[in-house]
Amino acid sequence: MTQTAFDALLVENVHPDADGALTQCGPVAIRRLAGSPSPEALRGEIAGARILGIRSRTQVDAPLLDAAPDLLAVGCFCIGTNQVDLAAAAARGVPVFNAPFANTRSVAELTIASVIMLMRRVPEKMAAIDRGEWLKSADGCNEVRKKKLGIIGYGNIGAQLSVIASALGMHVYFYDIEPKLAHGNARPTDSLDALIAECDVVTLHVPSTPRTRNLMNAERIRAMKPGAFLINQARGDLVDVDALAAALRSGHLAGAAVDVFPVEPKSKEERFESPLIGCPNVILTPHIGGSTLEAQAAIGLDAATKLARYLFEGATSQSVNFPEVDPGPLQPGRTRILAPHLNRPGYLRKLNNLAEEAGANVAAQFLQTDGELGYAVADLEGELPGDFLDRIRAIDGTIRARAIRAR
Ligand code: NAI
């Protein structure tokens, strides 16, 4: 028996590598719309879609979700998920997936390139050559080998950077609030202040949280070694940019690379302004740390794989708004029931009672809850009555019910 293809609507030029990943577990009919459609246009297109793939510009709000009653899941082919009303999607039983780590390597490469360029004072020499000046002197220019790199935040990017920097012969120190396994010869420091006082380059790779906001304030910038460098390619609110600009202009710091800013233009039309413009030996980039073709391809693969596994296995691993269940491939002869529901006592018992009444054997079962939301998956053996899904929908608290049959 051939299975009907799921209809997937992809907008905003999602990377073509997504197509193969989406169809890896079964038939999916992919429709693409170029660019980010207006809310009205999207509402007109989304009616029958089971999957919606977006990037960062398309807003998915409650009215759009209501216009797409058949929608099973949303894929954000990017890192952030602010453009989606996650609670509204969860309340309608729609898991949302993204690709949070697909651009790790791209950021780590930009950081290491920045370390080398800053230590050779390339930004300063490029600015001079634009003015027709030939600054050939080696003064203040160093190799990175044997210099101390201090990484604040030893997560995916920090750890990857540590490996690359060690390979270049740098001495790597790191500070993280969680215990972390050190890669190679990297060493954890006892405190943030110890790292700041010790290192020739301090680079930030932490998320924006109440604890990290303004982490590099005027006092900590003053505590950095004279002639040291500061890199922020993480989030714009981690650094006091006025204090950084003052430290660069006074010569206390020898340079900085900044890719993220407290206020960033929302489009090409908006003008970029920052006290860092015109400071000596700075590399300012427009939030491009993760912007490479490789990262786009990796994002396409990652988000599409998660969507395919949800369509054909019911897996919600790494969903940003759903309890995580990973039931694995469905065994032949079984029917998998997927039931997002309100997290209330006794739901599973009622589901099992229905299976028993139908004469079906529960061969495997999975349940996870997160706050208000529960997600139950049951693999059943035996012939099920034609109205079995309707019976599940009638259980108090069921948000929706779907069945996957082994092919
Ligand atoms: P991650 O979650 O893997 O690692 C973050 C690390 O920071 C974790 O180990 C965590 O324990 C640590 N941390 C949290 N609070 C801390 C604190 N107060 N002090 C010290 N350590 C702390 O995140 P990932 O993927 O490595 O990303 C790091 C940063 O890079 C994030 O801010 C992310 O938004 C940013 N980023 C920027 C991009 C760009 O285009 N410039 C692209 C991708 C990520």
Short mmCIF file of C-alpha atoms and ligand atoms in Angstrom, two decimals:
data_model
loop_
_atom_site.label_atom_id
_atom_site.label_comp_id
_atom_site.label_asym_id
_atom_site.label_seq_id
_atom_site.Cartn_x
_atom_site.Cartn_y
_atom_site.Cartn_z
CA MET A 1 0.00 0.00 0.00
CA THR A 2 1.48 3.37 -0.93
CA GLN A 3 1.44 6.00 1.78
CA THR A 4 -0.02 9.45 1.04
CA ALA A 5 2.73 12.07 1.06
CA PHE A 6 2.72 14.69 3.81
CA ASP A 7 2.46 18.22 2.43
CA ALA A 8 5.38 20.40 3.58
CA LEU A 9 5.44 24.15 2.89
CA LEU A 10 8.94 25.69 3.02
CA VAL A 11 9.35 29.47 2.83
CA GLU A 12 12.29 31.93 3.01
CA ASN A 13 14.59 29.90 0.73
CA VAL A 14 15.34 27.09 3.16
CA HIS A 15 18.57 25.35 2.02
CA PRO A 16 17.98 22.66 -0.67
CA ASP A 17 19.71 20.05 1.53
CA ALA A 18 16.51 20.05 3.58
CA ASP A 19 14.63 18.19 0.83
CA GLY A 20 16.60 14.94 1.06
CA ALA A 21 16.49 15.00 4.85
CA LEU A 22 12.73 15.62 4.93
CA THR A 23 12.00 12.66 2.68
CA GLN A 24 14.50 10.23 4.27
CA CYS A 25 11.89 8.32 6.33
CA GLY A 26 8.91 8.40 3.95
CA PRO A 27 7.02 10.39 1.32
CA VAL A 28 6.81 14.17 1.79
CA ALA A 29 5.56 16.52 -0.97
CA ILE A 30 7.59 19.71 -0.71
CA ARG A 31 6.21 23.08 -1.81
CA ARG A 32 8.46 26.14 -1.67
CA LEU A 33 7.62 29.85 -1.54
CA ALA A 34 10.49 32.24 -2.21
CA GLY A 35 11.14 34.93 0.42
CA SER A 36 9.06 35.57 3.51
CA PRO A 37 5.36 35.78 2.57
CA SER A 38 3.11 38.37 4.22
CA PRO A 39 0.86 36.98 6.99
CA GLU A 40 -2.13 37.18 4.59
CA ALA A 41 -0.29 35.37 1.80
CA LEU A 42 0.92 32.68 4.19
CA ARG A 43 -2.59 32.17 5.56
CA GLY A 44 -3.74 31.59 1.98
CA GLU A 45 -1.07 28.97 1.33
CA ILE A 46 -0.93 27.07 4.60
CA ALA A 47 -4.42 25.52 4.72
CA GLY A 48 -3.53 21.87 3.92
CA ALA A 49 0.11 21.89 5.06
CA ARG A 50 1.25 19.30 7.61
CA ILE A 51 4.71 20.85 7.97
CA LEU A 52 5.74 24.51 7.86
CA GLY A 53 9.44 25.34 7.40
CA ILE A 54 10.49 28.96 8.04
CA ARG A 55 13.61 30.96 8.82
CA SER A 56 13.85 34.00 11.08
CA ARG A 57 11.61 36.51 9.25
CA THR A 58 8.30 34.65 9.09
CA GLN A 59 6.04 35.21 12.09
CA VAL A 60 4.01 32.22 13.25
CA ASP A 61 1.31 33.41 15.64
CA ALA A 62 -1.94 31.99 17.01
CA PRO A 63 -4.13 33.26 14.10
CA LEU A 64 -1.80 31.60 11.58
CA LEU A 65 -1.85 28.34 13.53
CA ASP A 66 -5.66 28.51 13.61
CA ALA A 67 -5.64 28.87 9.81
CA ALA A 68 -3.65 25.61 9.60
CA PRO A 69 -5.67 22.99 11.48
CA ASP A 70 -3.80 20.11 9.76
CA LEU A 71 -0.35 21.44 10.70
CA LEU A 72 1.66 18.80 12.58
CA ALA A 73 4.97 20.59 13.21
CA VAL A 74 6.94 23.78 12.54
CA GLY A 75 10.63 23.75 11.59
CA CYS A 76 12.68 26.90 12.22
CA PHE A 77 15.57 26.57 9.78
CA CYS A 78 17.69 28.88 11.94
CA ILE A 79 18.89 29.16 15.54
CA GLY A 80 16.33 31.46 17.20
CA THR A 81 12.64 30.68 17.68
CA ASN A 82 11.38 34.11 18.84
CA GLN A 83 9.39 34.46 15.61
CA VAL A 84 7.08 31.62 16.67
CA ASP A 85 4.46 31.79 19.42
CA LEU A 86 5.78 28.62 21.08
CA ALA A 87 3.06 28.46 23.74
CA ALA A 88 0.29 28.80 21.14
CA ALA A 89 1.88 26.03 19.06
CA ALA A 90 2.24 23.74 22.10
CA ALA A 91 -1.38 24.41 23.10
CA ARG A 92 -2.44 23.17 19.63
CA GLY A 93 -0.21 20.08 19.85
CA VAL A 94 2.32 21.42 17.34
CA PRO A 95 5.98 20.83 18.24
CA VAL A 96 8.53 23.37 17.02
CA PHE A 97 12.06 22.37 16.03
CA ASN A 98 15.19 24.42 15.23
CA ALA A 99 18.88 23.82 14.56
CA PRO A 100 20.74 25.35 17.51
CA PHE A 101 24.23 23.96 16.95
CA ALA A 102 24.53 23.93 13.16
CA ASN A 103 26.69 27.08 13.05
CA THR A 104 29.05 26.30 15.94
CA ARG A 105 32.05 25.73 13.68
CA SER A 106 31.38 28.93 11.69
CA VAL A 107 31.51 31.08 14.84
CA ALA A 108 34.63 29.33 16.16
CA GLU A 109 36.40 29.97 12.82
CA LEU A 110 35.49 33.68 12.86
CA THR A 111 36.77 33.98 16.42
CA ILE A 112 40.12 32.38 15.70
CA ALA A 113 40.49 34.50 12.54
CA SER A 114 39.77 37.58 14.69
CA VAL A 115 42.43 36.60 17.24
CA ILE A 116 45.07 36.36 14.50
CA MET A 117 44.01 39.56 12.73
CA LEU A 118 43.88 41.57 15.98
CA MET A 119 47.26 40.34 17.19
CA ARG A 120 48.81 41.35 13.85
CA ARG A 121 46.99 44.71 14.08
CA VAL A 122 45.53 44.10 10.61
CA PRO A 123 42.42 46.34 11.11
CA GLU A 124 44.68 49.28 12.00
CA LYS A 125 46.98 48.63 9.04
CA MET A 126 44.03 48.26 6.67
CA ALA A 127 42.56 51.56 7.87
CA ALA A 128 45.96 53.22 7.32
CA ILE A 129 46.45 51.77 3.85
CA ASP A 130 42.99 53.10 2.88
CA ARG A 131 44.38 56.53 3.76
CA GLY A 132 47.46 55.83 1.59
CA GLU A 133 49.74 55.17 4.58
CA TRP A 134 52.25 52.29 4.52
CA LEU A 135 52.46 51.00 8.14
CA LYS A 136 55.02 48.24 7.65
CA SER A 137 56.35 48.23 11.22
CA ALA A 138 56.24 45.04 13.34
CA ASP A 139 55.60 47.12 16.49
CA GLY A 140 52.86 45.58 18.62
CA CYS A 141 52.39 42.69 16.16
CA ASN A 142 52.57 39.14 17.50
CA GLU A 143 52.11 35.52 16.60
CA VAL A 144 49.28 33.82 18.46
CA ARG A 145 51.49 30.85 19.40
CA LYS A 146 52.09 30.64 23.17
CA LYS A 147 49.67 33.52 23.87
CA LYS A 148 46.94 33.01 26.45
CA LEU A 149 43.38 32.72 25.15
CA GLY A 150 40.65 33.07 27.78
CA ILE A 151 37.28 31.59 26.81
CA ILE A 152 34.26 32.64 28.87
CA GLY A 153 31.55 30.00 28.30
CA TYR A 154 32.91 26.56 27.42
CA GLY A 155 29.83 25.28 25.59
CA ASN A 156 29.59 24.16 21.97
CA ILE A 157 31.39 27.16 20.48
CA GLY A 158 33.83 27.71 23.35
CA ALA A 159 34.94 24.07 23.34
CA GLN A 160 35.30 23.95 19.53
CA LEU A 161 37.34 27.17 19.63
CA SER A 162 39.53 25.68 22.35
CA VAL A 163 40.51 22.76 20.10
CA ILE A 164 41.40 25.02 17.16
CA ALA A 165 43.34 27.48 19.35
CA SER A 166 45.32 24.65 21.00
CA ALA A 167 46.24 23.34 17.54
CA LEU A 168 47.72 26.79 16.79
CA GLY A 169 49.87 26.53 19.93
CA MET A 170 47.85 28.92 22.11
CA HIS A 171 47.58 28.35 25.86
CA VAL A 172 43.83 28.00 26.44
CA TYR A 173 42.05 28.91 29.69
CA PHE A 174 38.31 28.80 30.20
CA TYR A 175 35.65 29.74 32.71
CA ASP A 176 32.15 28.27 32.83
CA ILE A 177 29.50 28.15 35.56
CA GLU A 178 28.97 24.43 34.83
CA PRO A 179 31.65 21.78 35.33
CA LYS A 180 33.12 21.09 31.86
CA LEU A 181 35.47 18.46 30.48
CA ALA A 182 38.58 20.30 29.23
CA HIS A 183 39.68 19.53 25.68
CA GLY A 184 43.41 18.91 25.11
CA ASN A 185 45.55 21.07 27.36
CA ALA A 186 42.86 23.69 28.05
CA ARG A 187 42.65 24.66 31.73
CA PRO A 188 39.67 25.87 33.73
CA THR A 189 40.26 28.95 35.89
CA ASP A 190 38.92 29.24 39.45
CA SER A 191 36.98 32.40 38.72
CA LEU A 192 35.97 34.78 35.98
CA ASP A 193 38.24 37.46 37.43
CA ALA A 194 41.23 35.08 37.42
CA LEU A 195 40.70 34.44 33.69
CA ILE A 196 40.34 38.14 32.91
CA ALA A 197 43.54 39.00 34.80
CA GLU A 198 45.55 36.18 33.16
CA CYS A 199 44.76 36.21 29.45
CA ASP A 200 46.04 38.11 26.41
CA VAL A 201 42.72 37.62 24.61
CA VAL A 202 39.35 37.34 26.35
CA THR A 203 36.52 35.95 24.21
CA LEU A 204 32.86 35.60 25.18
CA HIS A 205 30.75 32.54 24.30
CA VAL A 206 27.93 32.66 26.84
CA PRO A 207 24.19 33.17 26.25
CA SER A 208 22.43 36.37 27.27
CA THR A 209 21.01 35.80 30.76
CA PRO A 210 20.41 38.09 33.75
CA ARG A 211 23.78 36.85 35.03
CA THR A 212 25.76 37.52 31.83
CA ARG A 213 24.20 40.87 30.94
CA ASN A 214 26.91 43.54 31.16
CA LEU A 215 29.36 40.79 32.18
CA MET A 216 32.24 42.82 30.72
CA ASN A 217 31.43 46.07 32.51
CA ALA A 218 33.80 49.03 32.93
CA GLU A 219 35.42 47.48 36.01
CA ARG A 220 36.16 44.13 34.35
CA ILE A 221 37.43 45.84 31.20
CA ARG A 222 39.78 47.86 33.42
CA ALA A 223 40.91 44.59 35.07
CA MET A 224 42.04 43.14 31.72
CA LYS A 225 45.80 43.09 31.08
CA PRO A 226 47.12 46.29 29.45
CA GLY A 227 47.43 45.59 25.72
CA ALA A 228 44.94 42.70 25.83
CA PHE A 229 42.14 42.07 23.29
CA LEU A 230 38.40 41.55 23.81
CA ILE A 231 36.16 39.55 21.47
CA ASN A 232 32.37 39.44 21.63
CA GLN A 233 30.73 37.28 18.99
CA ALA A 234 28.04 35.98 21.35
CA ARG A 235 25.33 38.48 22.34
CA GLY A 236 25.25 42.30 22.22
CA ASP A 237 24.28 42.95 25.84
CA LEU A 238 27.28 41.15 27.37
CA VAL A 239 29.65 44.12 27.02
CA ASP A 240 29.48 47.76 28.06
CA VAL A 241 30.38 49.14 24.62
CA ASP A 242 30.97 52.69 25.90
CA ALA A 243 33.53 51.39 28.40
CA LEU A 244 35.09 49.21 25.67
CA ALA A 245 35.36 52.18 23.28
CA ALA A 246 37.00 54.25 26.06
CA ALA A 247 39.50 51.45 26.81
CA LEU A 248 40.42 51.19 23.11
CA ARG A 249 40.82 54.94 22.66
CA SER A 250 42.93 55.26 25.81
CA GLY A 251 45.18 52.41 24.63
CA HIS A 252 44.43 50.20 27.65
CA LEU A 253 43.15 47.52 25.26
CA ALA A 254 45.04 46.86 22.00
CA GLY A 255 41.99 45.85 19.98
CA ALA A 256 38.56 44.25 19.88
CA ALA A 257 36.40 42.17 17.56
CA VAL A 258 32.66 42.65 17.95
CA ASP A 259 29.98 40.90 15.88
CA VAL A 260 26.94 41.57 18.08
CA PHE A 261 25.67 44.87 19.48
CA PRO A 262 23.19 46.13 22.08
CA VAL A 263 21.18 47.71 19.24
CA GLU A 264 21.39 46.15 15.77
CA PRO A 265 19.70 47.39 12.57
CA LYS A 266 16.66 45.32 11.65
CA SER A 267 17.21 45.70 7.92
CA LYS A 268 19.72 46.91 5.32
CA GLU A 269 17.87 50.23 5.20
CA GLU A 270 18.48 51.01 8.89
CA ARG A 271 21.74 52.73 9.75
CA PHE A 272 24.24 51.10 12.13
CA GLU A 273 25.55 53.27 14.95
CA SER A 274 27.99 52.38 17.71
CA PRO A 275 30.62 54.11 19.89
CA LEU A 276 33.03 51.46 18.58
CA ILE A 277 33.04 52.90 15.04
CA GLY A 278 36.41 54.53 14.40
CA CYS A 279 38.14 53.01 17.44
CA PRO A 280 41.69 51.82 16.78
CA ASN A 281 42.30 48.19 15.75
CA VAL A 282 38.71 46.97 15.83
CA ILE A 283 36.93 44.40 13.69
CA LEU A 284 33.22 45.21 13.60
CA THR A 285 30.99 42.76 11.72
CA PRO A 286 27.19 42.72 11.21
CA HIS A 287 26.21 39.67 13.30
CA ILE A 288 27.65 37.20 10.79
CA GLY A 289 29.31 34.78 13.21
CA GLY A 290 27.16 31.90 12.06
CA SER A 291 26.50 33.10 8.51
CA THR A 292 28.18 30.63 6.17
CA LEU A 293 26.87 28.42 3.40
CA GLU A 294 28.08 25.40 5.36
CA ALA A 295 26.06 26.47 8.39
CA GLN A 296 22.98 27.02 6.20
CA ALA A 297 23.34 23.49 4.77
CA ALA A 298 23.84 22.03 8.26
CA ILE A 299 20.76 23.89 9.48
CA GLY A 300 18.74 22.51 6.53
CA LEU A 301 19.83 18.97 7.37
CA ASP A 302 19.35 19.26 11.13
CA ALA A 303 15.90 20.87 11.23
CA ALA A 304 14.56 18.70 8.38
CA THR A 305 15.78 15.49 10.04
CA LYS A 306 13.96 16.42 13.25
CA LEU A 307 10.76 17.12 11.25
CA ALA A 308 11.03 13.80 9.36
CA ARG A 309 11.52 11.88 12.59
CA TYR A 310 8.47 13.55 14.07
CA LEU A 311 6.34 12.78 10.98
CA PHE A 312 7.32 9.13 10.69
CA GLU A 313 8.29 8.15 14.25
CA GLY A 314 6.62 10.75 16.48
CA ALA A 315 10.01 11.74 17.96
CA THR A 316 10.12 15.15 19.64
CA SER A 317 13.80 15.10 20.70
CA GLN A 318 15.22 18.63 20.93
CA SER A 319 11.85 20.27 20.30
CA VAL A 320 11.82 23.74 21.86
CA ASN A 321 8.22 23.66 23.12
CA PHE A 322 7.30 20.00 23.62
CA PRO A 323 8.07 17.21 26.11
CA GLU A 324 10.86 15.10 24.59
CA VAL A 325 10.01 11.55 23.55
CA ASP A 326 12.13 9.40 21.24
CA PRO A 327 10.30 6.12 20.65
CA GLY A 328 12.60 4.94 17.80
CA PRO A 329 11.50 3.28 14.55
CA LEU A 330 8.12 1.57 14.55
CA GLN A 331 8.23 -2.24 14.37
CA PRO A 332 6.30 -4.06 11.61
CA GLY A 333 2.70 -4.95 12.42
CA ARG A 334 2.30 -2.21 15.01
CA THR A 335 0.33 1.03 15.04
CA ARG A 336 1.82 3.98 16.89
CA ILE A 337 -0.62 6.36 18.58
CA LEU A 338 0.61 9.89 19.28
CA ALA A 339 -1.38 11.93 21.76
CA PRO A 340 -0.32 15.39 22.96
CA HIS A 341 -2.57 16.17 25.90
CA LEU A 342 -3.05 18.37 28.93
CA ASN A 343 -0.91 17.11 31.80
CA ARG A 344 -3.61 15.67 34.08
CA PRO A 345 -3.61 12.63 36.37
CA GLY A 346 -4.91 9.39 34.85
CA TYR A 347 -4.48 10.23 31.14
CA LEU A 348 -2.36 7.19 30.38
CA ARG A 349 -4.76 4.88 32.25
CA LYS A 350 -7.65 6.12 30.09
CA LEU A 351 -5.58 5.59 26.93
CA ASN A 352 -4.69 2.05 28.02
CA ASN A 353 -8.32 1.29 28.89
CA LEU A 354 -9.29 2.24 25.34
CA ALA A 355 -6.59 -0.06 23.93
CA GLU A 356 -7.82 -2.91 26.14
CA GLU A 357 -11.46 -2.36 25.13
CA ALA A 358 -10.35 -2.49 21.49
CA GLY A 359 -8.57 -5.81 22.12
CA ALA A 360 -5.16 -4.29 21.28
CA ASN A 361 -1.93 -5.17 23.05
CA VAL A 362 0.22 -2.25 24.26
CA ALA A 363 3.64 -3.37 22.97
CA ALA A 364 5.52 -0.22 24.03
CA GLN A 365 4.62 3.05 25.67
CA PHE A 366 6.28 6.43 26.26
CA LEU A 367 5.14 9.46 28.23
CA GLN A 368 6.79 12.78 29.01
CA THR A 369 5.28 15.86 30.55
CA ASP A 370 6.49 19.43 30.76
CA GLY A 371 4.38 21.91 32.70
CA GLU A 372 0.87 21.94 31.27
CA LEU A 373 1.67 19.66 28.37
CA GLY A 374 1.94 15.88 28.20
CA TYR A 375 2.92 13.73 25.22
CA ALA A 376 1.97 10.06 25.18
CA VAL A 377 3.09 7.55 22.55
CA ALA A 378 1.78 3.99 22.47
CA ASP A 379 2.73 1.18 20.07
CA LEU A 380 -0.26 -1.13 19.71
CA GLU A 381 -0.56 -4.64 18.24
CA GLY A 382 -3.81 -5.94 16.81
CA GLU A 383 -6.55 -4.66 14.55
CA LEU A 384 -7.89 -1.30 15.79
CA PRO A 385 -11.48 -0.14 15.26
CA GLY A 386 -11.94 2.52 12.55
CA ASP A 387 -12.97 5.16 15.11
CA PHE A 388 -10.08 4.48 17.52
CA LEU A 389 -8.51 7.95 17.06
CA ASP A 390 -11.90 9.57 17.69
CA ARG A 391 -12.18 7.61 20.94
CA ILE A 392 -8.77 9.01 22.01
CA ARG A 393 -9.84 12.51 21.00
CA ALA A 394 -12.85 12.06 23.32
CA ILE A 395 -10.59 11.51 26.36
CA ASP A 396 -10.75 14.65 28.50
CA GLY A 397 -7.51 16.61 27.95
CA THR A 398 -6.55 15.20 24.52
CA ILE A 399 -5.20 18.03 22.34
CA ARG A 400 -4.95 15.92 19.21
CA ALA A 401 -4.41 12.31 18.18
CA ARG A 402 -2.55 10.80 15.25
CA ALA A 403 -1.63 7.27 14.19
CA ILE A 404 1.47 6.05 12.36
CA ARG A 405 1.28 2.60 10.78
CA ALA A 406 4.39 0.53 10.10
CA ARG A 407 5.10 0.46 6.37
P1 NAI B 1 26.14 26.77 24.58
O1 NAI B 1 24.85 26.78 25.30
O2 NAI B 1 26.60 25.50 23.96
O3 NAI B 1 27.31 27.27 25.58
C1 NAI B 1 27.18 28.36 26.45
C2 NAI B 1 28.04 28.07 27.67
O4 NAI B 1 28.03 29.22 28.50
C3 NAI B 1 27.53 26.89 28.51
O5 NAI B 1 28.58 25.98 28.73
C4 NAI B 1 27.08 27.56 29.80
O6 NAI B 1 27.25 26.74 30.94
C5 NAI B 1 27.99 28.77 29.84
N1 NAI B 1 27.51 29.86 30.69
C6 NAI B 1 26.24 30.29 30.88
N2 NAI B 1 26.23 31.33 31.74
C7 NAI B 1 27.52 31.55 32.11
C8 NAI B 1 28.15 32.49 32.97
N3 NAI B 1 27.43 33.40 33.65
N4 NAI B 1 29.48 32.43 33.09
C9 NAI B 1 30.22 31.49 32.43
N5 NAI B 1 29.67 30.57 31.62
C10 NAI B 1 28.34 30.60 31.44
O7 NAI B 1 26.05 27.95 23.51
P2 NAI B 1 26.87 28.08 22.16
O8 NAI B 1 26.15 27.38 21.07
O9 NAI B 1 28.30 27.74 22.41
O10 NAI B 1 26.72 29.65 21.88
C11 NAI B 1 27.41 30.62 22.70
C12 NAI B 1 26.95 32.02 22.34
O11 NAI B 1 27.19 32.31 20.98
C13 NAI B 1 25.46 32.27 22.56
O12 NAI B 1 25.30 33.55 23.13
C14 NAI B 1 24.92 32.32 21.18
O13 NAI B 1 23.75 33.10 21.13
C15 NAI B 1 26.07 32.97 20.43
N6 NAI B 1 26.03 32.75 18.98
C16 NAI B 1 26.32 33.81 18.17
C17 NAI B 1 26.27 33.66 16.79
C18 NAI B 1 26.60 34.81 15.89
O14 NAI B 1 26.10 34.87 14.77
N7 NAI B 1 27.47 35.72 16.28
C19 NAI B 1 25.88 32.40 16.16
C20 NAI B 1 25.69 31.31 17.11
C21 NAI B 1 25.73 31.51 18.46
#
